[in-house]
């Protein structure tokens, strides 16, 4: 059985990096790289992915872990957590990108562009993106000054203006330069 793994949220200034792992019992129709799908289409695919999966898991590394480890290592950590959370050991993991998380209990290979080529990776891409976006909507209610519901933590003009105006909050990645230059101790 093959497992697909992908992440969402490497580039934002705030929030976790999220990874998902998916093993299908049967592949649902309509899968593609999450970046190629509308938000509405991604949302519609989530129940189908979960219903057709033999196993799936979503995991994250927090902004604090990103600051402690760096975004690359935190991404690999989130991916490893997602695979470990499946409740079963796949025969093989296909990881979108150039790097395989260390310490996996199965064979694994990295494949650039796997999110557009391998159904399980496409599904993982969709789950990770949808979960992270929903997480940022929750944080928007806690920290409405930042507009997380609109930009999901990415470095937009609105987000950068909010950093200048009120300084960073607890979900910001303090090791990222645009946040560090506005860090006004909480």
C-alpha atoms as an extended CHARMM CRD file, in Angstrom:
* protein
*
       186  EXT
         1         1  UNK       CA              0.0000000000        0.0000000000        0.0000000000  PROA      1               0.0000000000
         2         2  UNK       CA              1.2540000000        3.3990000000       -1.0410000000  PROA      2               0.0000000000
         3         3  UNK       CA              1.1190000000        6.5330000000        1.0760000000  PROA      3               0.0000000000
         4         4  UNK       CA              1.2200000000       10.0770000000       -0.2910000000  PROA      4               0.0000000000
         5         5  UNK       CA              2.5570000000       12.9670000000        1.7760000000  PROA      5               0.0000000000
         6         6  UNK       CA              2.4810000000       16.7140000000        1.1860000000  PROA      6               0.0000000000
         7         7  UNK       CA              2.5570000000       19.9470000000        3.1600000000  PROA      7               0.0000000000
         8         8  UNK       CA              0.9850000000       23.3850000000        3.2010000000  PROA      8               0.0000000000
         9         9  UNK       CA              2.2250000000       26.5930000000        4.7320000000  PROA      9               0.0000000000
        10        10  UNK       CA              5.9620000000       26.8850000000        4.2470000000  PROA      10              0.0000000000
        11        11  UNK       CA              5.8460000000       30.5230000000        3.1320000000  PROA      11              0.0000000000
        12        12  UNK       CA              3.5230000000       32.3260000000        5.5770000000  PROA      12              0.0000000000
        13        13  UNK       CA              4.7500000000       34.5580000000        8.3640000000  PROA      13              0.0000000000
        14        14  UNK       CA              2.2710000000       33.0510000000       10.8330000000  PROA      14              0.0000000000
        15        15  UNK       CA              0.6920000000       29.7500000000       11.7550000000  PROA      15              0.0000000000
        16        16  UNK       CA              1.8510000000       26.1530000000       11.5590000000  PROA      16              0.0000000000
        17        17  UNK       CA              3.2560000000       24.1940000000        8.6790000000  PROA      17              0.0000000000
        18        18  UNK       CA              0.7900000000       21.3650000000        8.0800000000  PROA      18              0.0000000000
        19        19  UNK       CA              1.3820000000       17.9680000000        6.5080000000  PROA      19              0.0000000000
        20        20  UNK       CA             -1.0100000000       15.2100000000        5.5380000000  PROA      20              0.0000000000
        21        21  UNK       CA             -0.5460000000       11.5560000000        4.6980000000  PROA      21              0.0000000000
        22        22  UNK       CA             -3.0830000000        9.4910000000        2.7540000000  PROA      22              0.0000000000
        23        23  UNK       CA             -3.4170000000        5.7990000000        1.8670000000  PROA      23              0.0000000000
        24        24  UNK       CA             -6.3150000000        5.0320000000       -0.4630000000  PROA      24              0.0000000000
        25        25  UNK       CA             -8.5550000000        1.9990000000       -0.4660000000  PROA      25              0.0000000000
        26        26  UNK       CA            -10.0590000000        3.4540000000       -3.6520000000  PROA      26              0.0000000000
        27        27  UNK       CA             -9.0560000000        6.6610000000       -5.4680000000  PROA      27              0.0000000000
        28        28  UNK       CA            -11.8460000000        9.2590000000       -5.7600000000  PROA      28              0.0000000000
        29        29  UNK       CA            -12.3270000000       11.2560000000       -8.9560000000  PROA      29              0.0000000000
        30        30  UNK       CA            -11.2880000000       14.8860000000       -9.3960000000  PROA      30              0.0000000000
        31        31  UNK       CA             -7.9870000000       14.9520000000       -7.5110000000  PROA      31              0.0000000000
        32        32  UNK       CA             -5.2560000000       17.4020000000       -8.4720000000  PROA      32              0.0000000000
        33        33  UNK       CA             -2.5780000000       19.5190000000       -6.8500000000  PROA      33              0.0000000000
        34        34  UNK       CA             -4.3620000000       21.7230000000       -4.2790000000  PROA      34              0.0000000000
        35        35  UNK       CA             -2.8430000000       24.8310000000       -5.8690000000  PROA      35              0.0000000000
        36        36  UNK       CA             -4.6880000000       24.0630000000       -9.1140000000  PROA      36              0.0000000000
        37        37  UNK       CA             -8.0820000000       23.7340000000       -7.4200000000  PROA      37              0.0000000000
        38        38  UNK       CA            -10.4550000000       26.4350000000       -6.2200000000  PROA      38              0.0000000000
        39        39  UNK       CA            -11.1790000000       26.6500000000       -2.5160000000  PROA      39              0.0000000000
        40        40  UNK       CA            -14.7240000000       25.4320000000       -3.2190000000  PROA      40              0.0000000000
        41        41  UNK       CA            -13.4710000000       22.3840000000       -5.1560000000  PROA      41              0.0000000000
        42        42  UNK       CA            -10.9000000000       21.5190000000       -2.4630000000  PROA      42              0.0000000000
        43        43  UNK       CA            -13.5830000000       21.7100000000        0.2230000000  PROA      43              0.0000000000
        44        44  UNK       CA            -15.8560000000       19.4390000000       -1.8140000000  PROA      44              0.0000000000
        45        45  UNK       CA            -13.0790000000       16.8500000000       -2.2140000000  PROA      45              0.0000000000
        46        46  UNK       CA            -12.1940000000       16.5540000000        1.4930000000  PROA      46              0.0000000000
        47        47  UNK       CA            -15.1440000000       14.2550000000        2.4130000000  PROA      47              0.0000000000
        48        48  UNK       CA            -14.4970000000       12.0760000000       -0.6530000000  PROA      48              0.0000000000
        49        49  UNK       CA            -10.8110000000       11.7560000000        0.2250000000  PROA      49              0.0000000000
        50        50  UNK       CA            -11.6140000000       10.7410000000        3.8000000000  PROA      50              0.0000000000
        51        51  UNK       CA            -14.3540000000        8.3250000000        2.6800000000  PROA      51              0.0000000000
        52        52  UNK       CA            -12.1060000000        6.6030000000        0.1290000000  PROA      52              0.0000000000
        53        53  UNK       CA             -8.9980000000        6.4880000000        2.3150000000  PROA      53              0.0000000000
        54        54  UNK       CA             -7.8350000000        3.3730000000        4.0540000000  PROA      54              0.0000000000
        55        55  UNK       CA             -6.0010000000        5.7610000000        6.3860000000  PROA      55              0.0000000000
        56        56  UNK       CA             -5.2960000000        9.4760000000        6.5570000000  PROA      56              0.0000000000
        57        57  UNK       CA             -3.6670000000       11.8110000000        9.0550000000  PROA      57              0.0000000000
        58        58  UNK       CA             -3.0730000000       15.5420000000        9.3170000000  PROA      58              0.0000000000
        59        59  UNK       CA             -0.2330000000       16.8000000000       11.5070000000  PROA      59              0.0000000000
        60        60  UNK       CA              1.5930000000       20.0480000000       12.0530000000  PROA      60              0.0000000000
        61        61  UNK       CA              4.6620000000       21.7620000000       13.3750000000  PROA      61              0.0000000000
        62        62  UNK       CA              3.8680000000       24.9630000000       15.2490000000  PROA      62              0.0000000000
        63        63  UNK       CA              5.2720000000       28.4200000000       14.6350000000  PROA      63              0.0000000000
        64        64  UNK       CA              7.4180000000       27.9520000000       17.7570000000  PROA      64              0.0000000000
        65        65  UNK       CA              8.8070000000       24.6880000000       16.3560000000  PROA      65              0.0000000000
        66        66  UNK       CA              9.4980000000       26.4360000000       13.0340000000  PROA      66              0.0000000000
        67        67  UNK       CA             11.4480000000       29.1160000000       14.9140000000  PROA      67              0.0000000000
        68        68  UNK       CA             13.3560000000       26.5030000000       16.8960000000  PROA      68              0.0000000000
        69        69  UNK       CA             14.1610000000       24.0930000000       14.0550000000  PROA      69              0.0000000000
        70        70  UNK       CA             13.8480000000       26.1720000000       10.8210000000  PROA      70              0.0000000000
        71        71  UNK       CA             11.0900000000       25.7520000000        8.2470000000  PROA      71              0.0000000000
        72        72  UNK       CA             12.7710000000       22.8920000000        6.3950000000  PROA      72              0.0000000000
        73        73  UNK       CA             13.2420000000       20.7250000000        9.4960000000  PROA      73              0.0000000000
        74        74  UNK       CA              9.7910000000       21.6520000000       10.8380000000  PROA      74              0.0000000000
        75        75  UNK       CA              8.2110000000       20.6040000000        7.5350000000  PROA      75              0.0000000000
        76        76  UNK       CA              9.9630000000       17.2300000000        7.6730000000  PROA      76              0.0000000000
        77        77  UNK       CA              8.8160000000       16.8600000000       11.3000000000  PROA      77              0.0000000000
        78        78  UNK       CA              5.1840000000       17.5500000000       10.3670000000  PROA      78              0.0000000000
        79        79  UNK       CA              5.4510000000       15.0310000000        7.5210000000  PROA      79              0.0000000000
        80        80  UNK       CA              6.8880000000       12.3620000000        9.8130000000  PROA      80              0.0000000000
        81        81  UNK       CA              4.1190000000       13.0220000000       12.3460000000  PROA      81              0.0000000000
        82        82  UNK       CA              1.4880000000       12.6300000000        9.6170000000  PROA      82              0.0000000000
        83        83  UNK       CA              2.9050000000        9.2750000000        8.4730000000  PROA      83              0.0000000000
        84        84  UNK       CA              3.2590000000        8.0440000000       12.0620000000  PROA      84              0.0000000000
        85        85  UNK       CA             -0.3330000000        9.0740000000       12.7710000000  PROA      85              0.0000000000
        86        86  UNK       CA             -1.7850000000        6.7950000000       10.0820000000  PROA      86              0.0000000000
        87        87  UNK       CA             -2.0840000000        3.8780000000       12.4740000000  PROA      87              0.0000000000
        88        88  UNK       CA             -0.4540000000        1.5590000000        9.9380000000  PROA      88              0.0000000000
        89        89  UNK       CA              2.8980000000        1.3060000000        8.2160000000  PROA      89              0.0000000000
        90        90  UNK       CA              2.6650000000        1.7480000000        4.4400000000  PROA      90              0.0000000000
        91        91  UNK       CA              4.8520000000       -0.2080000000        2.0470000000  PROA      91              0.0000000000
        92        92  UNK       CA              6.0750000000        3.0270000000        0.5170000000  PROA      92              0.0000000000
        93        93  UNK       CA              5.6970000000        6.7710000000        1.0260000000  PROA      93              0.0000000000
        94        94  UNK       CA              5.8860000000        9.2140000000       -1.8320000000  PROA      94              0.0000000000
        95        95  UNK       CA              6.7790000000       12.6730000000       -0.5750000000  PROA      95              0.0000000000
        96        96  UNK       CA              6.1180000000       15.7740000000       -2.6520000000  PROA      96              0.0000000000
        97        97  UNK       CA              9.3890000000       17.6980000000       -2.9880000000  PROA      97              0.0000000000
        98        98  UNK       CA             13.0910000000       16.9810000000       -2.8080000000  PROA      98              0.0000000000
        99        99  UNK       CA             13.4920000000       15.6050000000        0.7210000000  PROA      99              0.0000000000
       100       100  UNK       CA             12.3540000000       12.5620000000        2.6870000000  PROA      100             0.0000000000
       101       101  UNK       CA             11.6730000000       12.9940000000        6.4060000000  PROA      101             0.0000000000
       102       102  UNK       CA             14.2240000000       11.0740000000        8.4630000000  PROA      102             0.0000000000
       103       103  UNK       CA             13.1010000000        8.2530000000       10.7160000000  PROA      103             0.0000000000
       104       104  UNK       CA             10.1870000000        6.8730000000        8.6930000000  PROA      104             0.0000000000
       105       105  UNK       CA              9.3980000000        3.2090000000        9.3640000000  PROA      105             0.0000000000
       106       106  UNK       CA              8.8830000000        2.4940000000        5.6600000000  PROA      106             0.0000000000
       107       107  UNK       CA             10.5300000000        2.9320000000        2.3110000000  PROA      107             0.0000000000
       108       108  UNK       CA             10.1620000000        6.5020000000        1.0330000000  PROA      108             0.0000000000
       109       109  UNK       CA             11.0930000000        8.5930000000       -1.9570000000  PROA      109             0.0000000000
       110       110  UNK       CA             10.8380000000       12.2790000000       -2.7530000000  PROA      110             0.0000000000
       111       111  UNK       CA              9.3050000000       13.3260000000       -6.0460000000  PROA      111             0.0000000000
       112       112  UNK       CA              9.1200000000       16.9400000000       -7.1960000000  PROA      112             0.0000000000
       113       113  UNK       CA              5.6490000000       17.6380000000       -8.5390000000  PROA      113             0.0000000000
       114       114  UNK       CA              4.1390000000       14.5020000000       -6.9940000000  PROA      114             0.0000000000
       115       115  UNK       CA              1.1000000000       16.5370000000       -5.9020000000  PROA      115             0.0000000000
       116       116  UNK       CA              0.0900000000       16.7480000000       -9.5930000000  PROA      116             0.0000000000
       117       117  UNK       CA              1.1240000000       13.1720000000      -10.4970000000  PROA      117             0.0000000000
       118       118  UNK       CA              0.2660000000       10.8030000000       -7.6480000000  PROA      118             0.0000000000
       119       119  UNK       CA             -3.3280000000       10.5630000000       -6.3830000000  PROA      119             0.0000000000
       120       120  UNK       CA             -2.3500000000        9.9620000000       -2.7570000000  PROA      120             0.0000000000
       121       121  UNK       CA             -0.0640000000       13.0030000000       -2.7750000000  PROA      121             0.0000000000
       122       122  UNK       CA             -2.7570000000       15.1500000000       -4.4330000000  PROA      122             0.0000000000
       123       123  UNK       CA             -5.1310000000       14.0980000000       -1.6720000000  PROA      123             0.0000000000
       124       124  UNK       CA             -2.5600000000       14.8860000000        1.0170000000  PROA      124             0.0000000000
       125       125  UNK       CA             -2.0070000000       18.2800000000       -0.5990000000  PROA      125             0.0000000000
       126       126  UNK       CA             -5.7390000000       19.0250000000       -0.4420000000  PROA      126             0.0000000000
       127       127  UNK       CA             -6.1540000000       17.8660000000        3.1730000000  PROA      127             0.0000000000
       128       128  UNK       CA             -3.1370000000       19.8470000000        4.3670000000  PROA      128             0.0000000000
       129       129  UNK       CA             -4.2030000000       23.0300000000        2.5610000000  PROA      129             0.0000000000
       130       130  UNK       CA             -7.8180000000       22.8510000000        3.7360000000  PROA      130             0.0000000000
       131       131  UNK       CA             -6.8440000000       22.0930000000        7.3400000000  PROA      131             0.0000000000
       132       132  UNK       CA             -4.2950000000       24.9160000000        7.4590000000  PROA      132             0.0000000000
       133       133  UNK       CA             -6.7220000000       27.4170000000        5.9360000000  PROA      133             0.0000000000
       134       134  UNK       CA             -9.3650000000       26.4250000000        8.5030000000  PROA      134             0.0000000000
       135       135  UNK       CA             -6.7980000000       26.8330000000       11.2780000000  PROA      135             0.0000000000
       136       136  UNK       CA             -5.9990000000       30.3480000000       10.0850000000  PROA      136             0.0000000000
       137       137  UNK       CA             -9.7290000000       31.1940000000       10.0700000000  PROA      137             0.0000000000
       138       138  UNK       CA             -9.8510000000       30.1250000000       13.7290000000  PROA      138             0.0000000000
       139       139  UNK       CA             -6.8320000000       32.3100000000       14.5220000000  PROA      139             0.0000000000
       140       140  UNK       CA             -8.4780000000       35.2250000000       12.7200000000  PROA      140             0.0000000000
       141       141  UNK       CA            -11.1730000000       35.2190000000       15.4140000000  PROA      141             0.0000000000
       142       142  UNK       CA             -8.5280000000       35.3790000000       18.1500000000  PROA      142             0.0000000000
       143       143  UNK       CA             -6.3720000000       38.0210000000       16.4220000000  PROA      143             0.0000000000
       144       144  UNK       CA             -8.7260000000       40.0000000000       14.1280000000  PROA      144             0.0000000000
       145       145  UNK       CA             -6.2140000000       42.8470000000       13.6390000000  PROA      145             0.0000000000
       146       146  UNK       CA             -4.1410000000       40.7370000000       11.2540000000  PROA      146             0.0000000000
       147       147  UNK       CA             -6.7290000000       39.6320000000        8.6800000000  PROA      147             0.0000000000
       148       148  UNK       CA             -5.6530000000       35.9740000000        8.7560000000  PROA      148             0.0000000000
       149       149  UNK       CA             -8.9900000000       34.9750000000        7.1810000000  PROA      149             0.0000000000
       150       150  UNK       CA             -7.9940000000       36.8090000000        4.0040000000  PROA      150             0.0000000000
       151       151  UNK       CA             -4.2840000000       36.1170000000        3.6090000000  PROA      151             0.0000000000
       152       152  UNK       CA             -3.8190000000       32.9720000000        5.7680000000  PROA      152             0.0000000000
       153       153  UNK       CA             -0.6070000000       34.3840000000        7.2370000000  PROA      153             0.0000000000
       154       154  UNK       CA              1.1800000000       35.1040000000        3.9590000000  PROA      154             0.0000000000
       155       155  UNK       CA              3.1910000000       38.3540000000        3.7210000000  PROA      155             0.0000000000
       156       156  UNK       CA              0.5850000000       40.5750000000        2.0420000000  PROA      156             0.0000000000
       157       157  UNK       CA              0.6260000000       44.3650000000        2.3020000000  PROA      157             0.0000000000
       158       158  UNK       CA             -2.2580000000       44.1470000000        4.7890000000  PROA      158             0.0000000000
       159       159  UNK       CA             -0.4010000000       41.6460000000        6.9820000000  PROA      159             0.0000000000
       160       160  UNK       CA              2.8260000000       43.6510000000        6.9360000000  PROA      160             0.0000000000
       161       161  UNK       CA              0.8890000000       46.8290000000        7.8410000000  PROA      161             0.0000000000
       162       162  UNK       CA             -0.6990000000       45.0190000000       10.7960000000  PROA      162             0.0000000000
       163       163  UNK       CA              2.7450000000       43.8770000000       11.9650000000  PROA      163             0.0000000000
       164       164  UNK       CA              3.9280000000       47.4920000000       11.8790000000  PROA      164             0.0000000000
       165       165  UNK       CA              0.8020000000       48.6890000000       13.6660000000  PROA      165             0.0000000000
       166       166  UNK       CA              0.4190000000       46.1170000000       16.4750000000  PROA      166             0.0000000000
       167       167  UNK       CA              3.5170000000       43.9050000000       16.3710000000  PROA      167             0.0000000000
       168       168  UNK       CA              3.4920000000       40.1140000000       16.0950000000  PROA      168             0.0000000000
       169       169  UNK       CA              1.2250000000       37.7310000000       17.9800000000  PROA      169             0.0000000000
       170       170  UNK       CA              1.9640000000       34.2760000000       19.4040000000  PROA      170             0.0000000000
       171       171  UNK       CA              1.3710000000       32.4210000000       16.1170000000  PROA      171             0.0000000000
       172       172  UNK       CA              3.8980000000       34.4960000000       14.1800000000  PROA      172             0.0000000000
       173       173  UNK       CA              7.1810000000       32.9710000000       13.0870000000  PROA      173             0.0000000000
       174       174  UNK       CA              9.6600000000       35.1740000000       14.9090000000  PROA      174             0.0000000000
       175       175  UNK       CA             12.6260000000       33.7760000000       12.9810000000  PROA      175             0.0000000000
       176       176  UNK       CA             11.2070000000       35.2030000000        9.7270000000  PROA      176             0.0000000000
       177       177  UNK       CA             12.7360000000       38.6020000000        8.9140000000  PROA      177             0.0000000000
       178       178  UNK       CA              9.4850000000       40.5510000000        8.3600000000  PROA      178             0.0000000000
       179       179  UNK       CA              8.2840000000       39.4180000000       11.8080000000  PROA      179             0.0000000000
       180       180  UNK       CA             11.6220000000       39.8080000000       13.5890000000  PROA      180             0.0000000000
       181       181  UNK       CA             11.9390000000       43.4320000000       12.5160000000  PROA      181             0.0000000000
       182       182  UNK       CA              8.5430000000       44.1980000000       14.1010000000  PROA      182             0.0000000000
       183       183  UNK       CA              8.9580000000       42.0740000000       17.2230000000  PROA      183             0.0000000000
       184       184  UNK       CA              7.8210000000       44.2910000000       20.0650000000  PROA      184             0.0000000000
       185       185  UNK       CA              7.8620000000       41.6650000000       22.8590000000  PROA      185             0.0000000000
       186       186  UNK       CA              4.4530000000       40.3400000000       23.7100000000  PROA      186             0.0000000000
